[in-house]
Coordinates of C-alpha atoms in Angstrom, one line a residue:
X15 CA 0.0 0.0 0.0
X16 CA 2.8 2.4 0.8
X17 CA 4.5 1.7 -2.5
X18 CA 1.2 2.3 -4.3
X19 CA 0.6 5.7 -2.7
X20 CA 4.2 6.7 -3.3
X21 CA 4.1 5.6 -7.0
X22 CA 0.7 7.3 -7.5
X23 CA 2.1 10.6 -6.2
X24 CA -0.4 10.8 -3.3
X25 CA 1.6 12.7 -0.7
X26 CA -1.3 13.1 1.8
X27 CA -2.1 9.4 1.9
X28 CA 1.5 8.4 1.9
X29 CA 2.0 10.7 4.9
X30 CA -0.9 9.1 6.8
X31 CA 0.5 5.7 6.0
X32 CA 4.0 6.4 7.3
X33 CA 2.6 8.0 10.5
X34 CA 0.4 4.9 11.0
X35 CA 3.2 2.5 10.5
X36 CA 5.4 4.1 13.2
X37 CA 2.3 4.5 15.4
X38 CA 1.5 0.8 15.2
X39 CA 5.0 -0.1 16.1
X40 CA 5.1 2.3 19.0
X41 CA 1.7 1.2 20.4
X42 CA 2.9 -2.4 20.2
X43 CA 6.0 -1.4 22.1
X44 CA 8.2 -3.1 19.5
X45 CA 11.2 -0.9 19.6
X46 CA 13.4 -2.9 17.2
X47 CA 10.6 -2.9 14.6
X48 CA 10.0 0.8 15.1
X49 CA 13.7 1.6 14.5
X50 CA 13.8 -0.7 11.5
X51 CA 10.7 0.9 9.9
X52 CA 12.0 4.4 10.5
X53 CA 15.3 3.6 8.8
X54 CA 13.7 1.8 5.9
X55 CA 11.0 4.3 5.2
X56 CA 13.4 7.2 5.3
X57 CA 15.8 5.6 2.9
X58 CA 13.3 4.7 0.2
X59 CA 13.8 6.6 -3.1
X60 CA 10.9 8.7 -4.2
X61 CA 9.5 9.5 -0.8
X62 CA 7.7 12.7 -0.4
X63 CA 9.4 15.2 1.9
X64 CA 6.1 15.9 3.5
X65 CA 5.6 12.3 4.4
X66 CA 9.1 11.9 5.9
X67 CA 8.7 15.1 7.8
X68 CA 5.4 14.1 9.3
X69 CA 6.7 10.7 10.3
X70 CA 9.8 12.2 12.0
X71 CA 7.6 14.7 13.8
X72 CA 5.4 11.8 15.1
X73 CA 8.6 10.0 16.3
X74 CA 9.7 13.2 18.1
X75 CA 6.4 13.0 20.0
X76 CA 7.3 9.4 20.9
X77 CA 10.7 10.5 22.3
X78 CA 8.9 12.8 24.8
X79 CA 6.5 10.0 25.9
X80 CA 9.1 7.2 26.4
X81 CA 10.0 6.8 30.1
X82 CA 12.9 4.3 29.7
X83 CA 16.1 6.3 29.2
X84 CA 17.9 3.6 27.2
X85 CA 15.0 3.3 24.7
X86 CA 14.7 7.1 24.5
X87 CA 18.4 7.4 23.7
X88 CA 18.2 4.6 21.1
X89 CA 15.3 6.3 19.3
X90 CA 17.0 9.7 19.4
X91 CA 20.1 8.2 17.8
X92 CA 18.0 6.5 15.1
X93 CA 16.2 9.8 14.4
X94 CA 19.5 11.7 14.3
X95 CA 20.8 9.2 11.8
X96 CA 17.9 9.5 9.4
X97 CA 17.6 13.3 9.6
X98 CA 21.3 13.9 9.0
X99 CA 21.9 16.0 5.9
X100 CA 18.1 16.5 5.1
X101 CA 17.3 20.2 5.2
X102 CA 13.5 19.5 5.3
X103 CA 13.8 17.9 8.7
X104 CA 16.3 20.3 10.1
X105 CA 14.0 21.7 12.8
X106 CA 13.2 18.2 14.1
X107 CA 16.9 17.3 14.2
X108 CA 17.6 20.4 16.2
X109 CA 14.9 19.5 18.7
X110 CA 16.1 15.9 19.0
X111 CA 19.7 17.1 19.5
X112 CA 18.6 19.6 22.2
X113 CA 16.7 16.8 24.0
X114 CA 19.8 14.6 23.8
X115 CA 22.0 17.4 25.2
X116 CA 19.6 18.0 28.1
X117 CA 19.7 14.2 28.9
X118 CA 23.5 14.2 28.8
X119 CA 23.7 17.3 31.0
X120 CA 21.4 15.8 33.5
X121 CA 23.7 12.7 33.6
X122 CA 26.7 14.9 34.1
X123 CA 28.2 14.4 30.7
X124 CA 28.9 18.1 30.0
X125 CA 31.5 17.4 27.3
X126 CA 29.1 15.1 25.3
X127 CA 26.3 17.6 25.7
X128 CA 28.3 20.3 24.1

């Protein structure tokens, strides 16, 4: 279905689909599948910038909701990896990096936070 919406040029449906995929993984608490889907969906050729942006924004919401520090850091690193070098998700990357810096400052890792 994702490939069909992407090939048909339907950016709105494709956006909803990507957000739904990561939402289902998050609700199922399947962290490995969530990371794998984020990586896979961001690397596909021909994806709409709008769709990837909405998916990354939804994942940023997940970062704020996750209580487990290890899972939160893992998701942050995944999001930083997929947003690297993409100007259309620059704001999201900045927010994620800021969150990471705050966590590291809280842990006393001032050098890593900087």
